[in-house]
Each structure stands twice: as C-alpha cells, then as structure tokens.
Amino acid sequence: MRTSSAALDSPPSGIWLPIFAGLCASLVGIGLARFAYTPLIPSLIEAHWFSAGDVVYLGAANLVGYLIGALLGRPMARRLTHKNALRLMMLAVTAAFFACAFPLSVTWYFAWRLLSGIAGGAIMVLVAATVLPHVPAARRGLASGAIFLGIGLGIAGSGTIVPPLLSLGLEATWLGLGVLSLVLTGLSWFGWPQDLPHVAAAKHSTPEDTTPRAVYLLFAQYAFMAAGLVPAMVFLVDYVTRGLKAGAHVGALVWVMYGVGAIIGPVSYGFLADHLGARRSIRLVLVVQAVALGLLAISQTFLALALLAVLIGSFPPGIVPLALARVHELVPNHHRQQVAWSRATVSFATFQAVAGFAYSALFNASGGHHALLFLISAGAIVIAFLFDYIPRIAVSDTKA
C-alpha cells in the first residue's frame, strides 16, 4: 500500500514522463494510425494502388480493428501488464506502417489496417488507466488532456508530414510514417509506470448492480458521437480534393486546419468541463458539431471549409477527455471507472465500425455523394444530444 500511496502522491516532476509516454501512444495508435490514412486516400486512388471502393473499405478496416482492440485491451493487459501491452501495440502499429508500403493485395492491406486499428483500440482503453493512477488527483484533468493531445498532434502531423512525403511517392510515405512511429515508440519505451497493486482489485464486485442509469445513456451518446464523426474523419480530404475539385493542395490545407482543431480540442474541451461540468459541456459541443457538419455539406469556399474544419477537427480528440470526465462524475470508484470507460470505448468503437462500413457502402451506392454523408452525420450528433434529455422525460412520465 505504501507503494500505491507514494505513486499517487508523487511530485509533479515525476509524472511527466508517463504522461509523455501516453501522449506518444495516442499519437501513434490513433493520431497517425487512423488519421494519416485520410490525406492518403486521393493518392491511393490516383496511383491505382486500389479502386476508390476498396480504398474506402480499407479505411473502415481500421475502425473494425479499433472495436476488437477495445474488447481485447483489458484482458491483454492482465496477461502482459499494462506497460508491456502498450509497448506491443505501438510496435504493431509501426509494423503496419512498414507493411503498407507494399500493396501486395487488398487482403494484405486489409489485414494490416485491421491490426493497426486493434492496436489503437487497445491503447485507448489502456493508456489513461495506466497513467492516471500515478497522477495526483488535482492534476488528472490536465494529464488526461495532455495524453489525448497526442491524437490531435497526430492529425496535425499527418497533414503537414504526409504531403511532403507524397512528393517522394506512396511507398516512401508509408515508410516515413513507420520510421516516425518507431522513433516515438522508442522515446516512450521506458516512460511507462509499473502497474499498481490495487488495479486488479474489486474482483467480486458487480458494477451492473450499482451503475447509474446515466452511465448507460452516456454509452449511447458516445456511440452516436462516434457515428457522427466518421464522415469528416474519413472523407474530408477527398471531399475537398475530388468532390469540390479544389485539388490535393487545398485538400491538404483543409486537413491541416482539421489538425489545428484537433490540437485545440482536448485542452479547450477540458477547460469547458472544468468550468461548466462535463454534462453541460457535452451538450454545448454537440450543438456546435451538428451545426458545423450541416454547414460543411453546403460550403465550398476555402475560408468556410477551413473554419469548419477547425471546429469539426476539435471533436474526435476533444470528446475523449470530456467523456472520461463524465464517467468520473457519474462513477466514484476507480475500478468501476475503468470498467465504465472500457465499456464506453467499446460502444464508441462498435458504432464507429458499423458507421464506417455503412458510410462506405452509401458513398459507393450514391456515386460519391459527400454532402449526404455529412448531413447524416449531423443527424447522428442531434440524436446524441437528445439522449441527454431522456432522464428528464422519464421523470416527467413517472410523475404523470
């Protein structure tokens, strides 16, 4: 117990290396593994590596893998320890980048994109649970934002690194991403803290008996948020480059603005949670996102696209610490917070994977109608917003 207490009360100077390791993990496993693919879509099609339909489905493979990883993350950590599981997943992403430099077949690519998704899902489940128990309670909000800032840095990095690499060819681009991932894996290797003895406690508890109803509604909200963020995440660059015929350069610039929003998101959403509370902040963010996605479907000027990209880009990485803060508001026990967060990630991953394939099928069936996808995603965000009012409606019905 002395070891646990000392870890939890460690001075601020001792927490930054684990936080940095967490940032590297989210940067590699999600920021690069998922989002670097988006600016590559037009080039993969134009270079005839794969057909347009295949490229879209290969993007969805990462989302399916994310669901598998979210399910396997905690069992994997129990067998390997948290830090070894995270190290292994970062190595898996690195291997996938190198493998994707060689377009041997659609099946080959699908398998490696799936593996990178599995790694990302496991990292999302494990990274906060590994690092935050070692952070003093008063600094956990800042630490959470810093960890998931890696997603935003990965998005921004993909927008600034990928275009110069593409000038060297697609093969060089994938190899360059692999080298970057390998460097970040090495830098974080010794930064992971030891698992705390009490992490595996509460074996005989039954969270289902005590989980507040609001937690299940949060799972539903988080699921529809996932469905709402997929179209812009996957199709934004292709929409600008091919849909609006603005060219690859403008598409890359818009993606950079998306990355700027992704960097701003975790910090600004965390600030909102600190000052408004997680629930009110989620409501506000959902309203802004629904409006932004609706406007994206009808916007064509660069200024409008850039501003909307910043707003929409803030959502994927920003909603993660905000949802985590909401879990902490609703569930006081640390072990049950871990369980609830794992389940929230699974609900998010499930809808994200289903939505990825559904949007891909609709995109192909509609002849590449980007605007339709953005409008549907806005509808998903509206549904997520309405879930927050179910408890109030239920109470009104009971009183009636």
XYZ file of C-alpha atoms in Angstrom:
400
model
C 0.000 0.000 0.000
C 2.934 2.355 0.648
C 3.964 1.968 -2.982
C 0.476 2.860 -4.252
C 0.208 5.872 -1.978
C 3.613 7.153 -2.969
C 2.757 6.785 -6.630
C -0.494 8.639 -6.238
C 1.156 11.443 -4.260
C 4.258 11.679 -6.443
C 5.564 15.181 -7.061
C 4.623 16.862 -10.337
C 8.156 16.430 -11.719
C 7.707 12.663 -11.576
C 4.515 12.451 -13.623
C 5.553 13.993 -16.922
C 7.462 11.018 -18.308
C 4.414 8.681 -18.029
C 2.215 11.449 -19.459
C 4.662 11.851 -22.363
C 4.572 8.095 -22.938
C 0.763 8.257 -23.007
C 0.868 11.128 -25.475
C 3.204 9.137 -27.753
C 0.884 6.120 -27.578
C -2.236 8.080 -28.553
C -0.234 9.882 -31.258
C 0.996 6.621 -32.826
C -2.005 4.364 -32.191
C -4.761 6.784 -33.193
C -3.351 10.117 -34.375
C -1.169 8.560 -37.071
C -2.516 5.007 -37.495
C -6.034 6.222 -38.233
C -5.816 9.822 -39.369
C -2.722 9.699 -41.569
C -4.759 7.461 -43.879
C -7.257 10.224 -44.695
C -4.906 12.509 -46.684
C -3.575 9.410 -48.459
C -6.965 8.397 -49.899
C -6.838 10.542 -53.088
C -3.255 9.448 -53.824
C -4.038 5.764 -53.293
C -6.847 6.080 -55.831
C -4.935 8.210 -58.343
C -1.868 5.939 -58.197
C -4.172 2.959 -58.938
C -2.959 1.035 -55.916
C -6.611 0.225 -55.245
C -10.022 1.215 -56.575
C -11.991 4.012 -54.925
C -14.354 1.499 -53.333
C -11.504 -0.634 -51.991
C -9.703 2.386 -50.524
C -12.800 3.411 -48.603
C -13.322 -0.097 -47.210
C -9.652 -0.281 -46.220
C -10.240 2.853 -44.170
C -13.158 1.134 -42.452
C -10.924 -1.861 -41.621
C -9.110 0.299 -39.082
C -12.417 1.091 -37.400
C -13.309 -2.608 -37.127
C -9.901 -3.270 -35.625
C -10.497 -0.475 -33.122
C -13.559 -2.326 -31.826
C -11.620 -5.583 -31.499
C -8.823 -3.776 -29.682
C -11.255 -2.110 -27.295
C -12.583 -5.563 -26.366
C -9.142 -7.162 -26.032
C -7.334 -4.319 -24.271
C -8.045 -5.151 -20.623
C -7.663 -8.977 -21.000
C -4.359 -8.355 -22.800
C -3.132 -6.090 -20.006
C -3.995 -8.711 -17.385
C -1.756 -11.218 -19.179
C 1.117 -8.936 -20.219
C 0.844 -5.984 -17.756
C -0.346 -2.596 -18.933
C 3.038 -1.233 -19.996
C 4.020 -4.349 -21.986
C 0.638 -4.398 -23.734
C 1.052 -0.739 -24.707
C 4.598 -1.327 -25.954
C 3.414 -4.286 -28.041
C 0.555 -2.294 -29.561
C 2.858 0.572 -30.560
C 5.183 -1.939 -32.233
C 2.184 -3.434 -34.065
C 1.248 -0.028 -35.488
C 4.860 0.523 -36.566
C 4.923 -2.832 -38.359
C 1.624 -1.995 -40.096
C 3.065 1.267 -41.475
C 6.044 -0.540 -42.975
C 3.839 -3.324 -44.381
C 1.508 -0.826 -46.095
C 4.416 0.406 -48.202
C 3.912 -2.731 -50.297
C 0.452 -3.001 -51.989
C 0.571 -6.772 -52.438
C -3.214 -7.201 -52.386
C -6.412 -5.818 -50.880
C -6.381 -8.674 -48.344
C -2.812 -7.839 -47.287
C -3.712 -4.196 -46.801
C -6.948 -5.003 -45.001
C -5.111 -7.239 -42.520
C -2.545 -4.585 -41.648
C -5.100 -1.783 -41.429
C -7.150 -4.072 -39.175
C -4.106 -4.714 -36.955
C -3.368 -1.008 -36.640
C -6.985 -0.491 -35.571
C -6.735 -3.261 -32.962
C -3.672 -1.544 -31.535
C -5.452 1.819 -31.446
C -8.488 0.411 -29.632
C -6.337 -1.329 -27.020
C -4.290 1.830 -26.492
C -7.440 3.910 -25.995
C -8.705 1.535 -23.297
C -5.369 1.157 -21.511
C -3.471 4.420 -21.750
C -5.475 6.506 -19.272
C -5.866 3.549 -16.878
C -2.085 3.073 -16.959
C -1.002 6.663 -16.439
C -3.714 8.476 -14.447
C -3.483 6.358 -11.243
C 0.078 7.685 -10.870
C -1.031 11.306 -11.214
C -2.182 13.390 -8.216
C -5.968 13.830 -8.329
C -5.710 17.603 -8.732
C -3.708 17.172 -11.947
C -5.640 14.366 -13.630
C -7.690 16.682 -15.843
C -4.533 18.293 -17.206
C -2.875 14.886 -17.567
C -5.868 13.454 -19.448
C -5.866 16.382 -21.875
C -2.106 16.032 -22.404
C -2.365 12.287 -23.104
C -5.121 12.650 -25.686
C -3.454 15.706 -27.183
C -1.392 13.058 -28.950
C -4.407 12.334 -31.165
C -4.535 15.972 -32.225
C -0.797 16.131 -32.808
C -1.068 13.013 -34.959
C -3.838 14.548 -37.044
C -1.933 17.811 -37.483
C 1.256 15.899 -38.144
C -0.413 13.790 -40.822
C -1.494 16.984 -42.570
C 1.984 18.503 -42.530
C 4.188 15.418 -42.908
C 2.198 13.400 -45.454
C 2.152 15.949 -48.347
C 5.981 16.347 -48.470
C 6.392 12.582 -48.177
C 3.903 12.063 -51.010
C 6.214 14.034 -53.291
C 8.629 11.114 -52.821
C 5.931 8.549 -53.611
C 3.398 6.459 -51.714
C 5.932 3.818 -50.716
C 8.211 6.452 -49.174
C 5.228 7.975 -47.364
C 4.334 4.734 -45.599
C 7.987 4.051 -44.768
C 8.372 7.572 -43.387
C 5.332 7.098 -41.144
C 6.826 3.804 -39.986
C 10.112 5.474 -39.049
C 8.273 8.213 -37.128
C 6.194 5.621 -35.295
C 9.324 3.634 -34.437
C 11.043 6.731 -33.030
C 8.034 7.612 -30.856
C 7.797 4.016 -29.648
C 11.455 4.149 -28.635
C 11.100 7.513 -26.879
C 8.181 6.235 -24.806
C 9.611 2.767 -24.090
C 10.946 3.477 -20.593
C 8.341 6.082 -19.686
C 5.567 3.679 -18.721
C 4.913 3.275 -14.983
C 4.592 -0.058 -13.202
C 1.067 -1.420 -12.700
C -0.254 -0.548 -9.250
C -1.182 -3.465 -6.962
C -4.746 -2.312 -6.497
C -5.541 -2.054 -10.239
C -6.938 -5.591 -10.288
C -8.987 -5.121 -7.104
C -12.750 -5.492 -6.715
C -12.908 -8.844 -8.493
C -16.111 -9.802 -6.765
C -17.926 -6.548 -7.285
C -20.889 -6.389 -9.629
C -20.793 -2.998 -11.352
C -24.037 -3.765 -13.165
C -25.933 -3.606 -9.861
C -24.694 -0.134 -8.976
C -24.020 1.564 -12.305
C -26.191 4.704 -12.575
C -28.671 4.789 -15.447
C -26.980 7.960 -16.664
C -23.836 5.944 -17.429
C -25.725 3.767 -19.921
C -27.166 6.881 -21.521
C -23.609 8.205 -21.793
C -22.656 4.992 -23.601
C -25.482 5.642 -26.081
C -24.450 9.277 -26.507
C -20.833 8.314 -27.049
C -21.876 5.712 -29.626
C -23.796 8.251 -31.717
C -20.923 10.718 -31.381
C -18.758 8.042 -32.997
C -21.242 7.654 -35.847
C -21.248 11.420 -36.287
C -17.505 11.938 -36.540
C -16.713 9.222 -39.134
C -17.605 11.014 -42.421
C -15.413 14.073 -41.879
C -12.670 11.904 -40.398
C -12.570 9.658 -43.488
C -13.906 11.741 -46.381
C -12.984 15.391 -45.696
C -9.827 15.489 -47.813
C -11.449 13.505 -50.623
C -14.463 15.854 -50.489
C -12.273 18.913 -50.982
C -9.821 17.312 -53.418
C -12.144 15.366 -55.705
C -15.678 16.308 -54.656
C -15.175 20.071 -54.933
C -12.321 19.655 -57.475
C -10.178 22.008 -55.407
C -7.051 19.892 -55.792
C -4.777 17.968 -53.459
C -3.025 21.106 -52.186
C -6.244 22.705 -50.931
C -7.352 19.362 -49.525
C -4.098 19.133 -47.573
C -4.529 22.689 -46.248
C -8.056 21.940 -45.050
C -6.762 18.797 -43.344
C -4.092 20.872 -41.607
C -6.885 23.115 -40.271
C -8.679 19.962 -39.105
C -5.440 19.096 -37.309
C -5.279 22.546 -35.712
C -8.759 21.931 -34.333
C -7.641 18.519 -33.108
C -4.800 20.115 -31.137
C -7.127 22.733 -29.644
C -9.873 20.210 -28.829
C -8.555 18.297 -25.794
C -7.412 21.439 -23.981
C -10.464 23.567 -24.771
C -12.958 20.793 -24.030
C -11.156 20.096 -20.762
C -11.412 23.795 -19.908
C -15.160 23.656 -20.575
C -15.526 20.579 -18.359
C -13.684 22.323 -15.516
C -15.889 25.425 -15.704
C -19.270 24.136 -16.894
C -19.155 20.480 -15.840
C -18.859 17.567 -18.260
C -22.604 17.206 -18.917
C -23.258 20.818 -19.881
C -20.049 20.875 -21.909
C -21.123 17.805 -23.888
C -24.436 19.480 -24.694
C -22.727 22.631 -25.942
C -20.181 20.726 -28.014
C -22.869 18.568 -29.651
C -24.882 21.611 -30.718
C -21.811 23.228 -32.278
C -20.846 19.998 -34.057
C -24.320 19.410 -35.506
C -24.386 22.937 -36.951
C -20.825 22.652 -38.295
C -21.490 19.335 -40.054
C -24.693 20.700 -41.590
C -22.790 23.715 -42.923
C -19.979 21.511 -44.253
C -22.472 19.840 -46.584
C -23.199 23.159 -48.324
C -19.871 25.017 -48.008
C -17.486 25.444 -50.922
C -15.236 28.432 -50.190
C -11.826 27.807 -48.668
C -12.442 30.170 -45.732
C -15.673 28.421 -44.772
C -14.125 24.968 -45.177
C -11.093 25.952 -43.102
C -13.174 27.368 -40.227
C -15.495 24.367 -40.225
C -12.513 22.009 -40.347
C -11.134 23.586 -37.156
C -14.481 23.149 -35.376
C -15.070 19.599 -36.621
C -11.444 18.595 -36.054
C -11.678 19.535 -32.381
C -14.344 16.880 -31.836
C -12.679 13.420 -32.227
C -9.818 14.021 -29.746
C -11.680 16.564 -27.606
C -14.671 14.412 -26.790
C -12.435 11.691 -25.297
C -11.318 13.568 -22.140
C -14.793 15.100 -21.912
C -16.486 11.673 -21.916
C -13.859 10.411 -19.465
C -14.630 13.358 -17.169
C -18.340 12.482 -17.378
C -17.555 8.882 -16.379
C -15.635 10.207 -13.373
C -18.593 12.408 -12.446
C -21.010 9.501 -12.530
C -18.853 6.665 -11.132
C -16.829 7.387 -7.975
C -14.915 4.098 -7.598
C -11.608 3.885 -9.523
C -12.007 0.243 -10.595
C -15.558 0.844 -11.775
C -14.419 3.946 -13.613
C -12.013 1.706 -15.556
C -14.781 -0.772 -16.324
C -17.176 2.005 -17.366
C -14.541 3.658 -19.562
C -13.739 0.341 -21.236
C -17.436 -0.194 -21.983
C -17.808 3.369 -23.235
C -14.883 2.785 -25.601
C -16.470 -0.458 -26.831
C -19.801 1.297 -27.521
C -17.928 4.059 -29.334
C -15.870 1.551 -31.332
C -18.917 -0.557 -32.237
C -20.856 2.329 -33.729
C -17.719 3.710 -35.348
C -17.039 0.404 -37.098
C -20.652 -0.101 -38.184
C -20.850 3.510 -39.326
C -17.561 3.183 -41.211
C -18.866 0.353 -43.371
C -22.362 1.881 -43.668
C -20.984 5.229 -44.841
C -18.607 3.437 -47.214
C -21.478 1.466 -48.743
C -23.641 4.586 -49.010
C -20.768 6.544 -50.552
C -20.335 3.924 -53.271
C -24.094 3.486 -53.799
C -24.655 7.242 -54.113
C -21.873 7.693 -56.629
C -19.596 9.538 -54.211
C -22.132 11.938 -52.654
C -20.092 13.502 -49.818
C -22.694 16.046 -48.705
C -25.250 13.318 -47.984
C -22.796 11.664 -45.573
C -22.180 14.929 -43.731
C -25.915 15.539 -43.309
C -26.438 12.032 -41.925
C -23.556 12.549 -39.509
C -25.169 15.797 -38.328
C -28.327 13.795 -37.634
C -26.348 11.303 -35.538
C -24.983 14.181 -33.436
C -28.523 15.506 -32.925
C -29.594 12.067 -31.663
C -26.639 12.045 -29.262
C -27.778 15.437 -27.968
C -31.350 14.236 -27.450
C -30.177 11.269 -25.353
C -29.207 13.734 -22.639
C -32.879 14.621 -22.141
C -34.141 11.040 -21.717
C -33.791 11.076 -17.884
C -35.839 14.261 -17.697
C -38.544 12.797 -19.957
C -38.600 9.597 -17.902
C -39.029 11.569 -14.672
C -41.877 13.576 -16.206
C -43.631 10.370 -17.309
C -43.268 8.886 -13.819
C -44.787 11.953 -12.187
C -47.636 11.957 -14.670
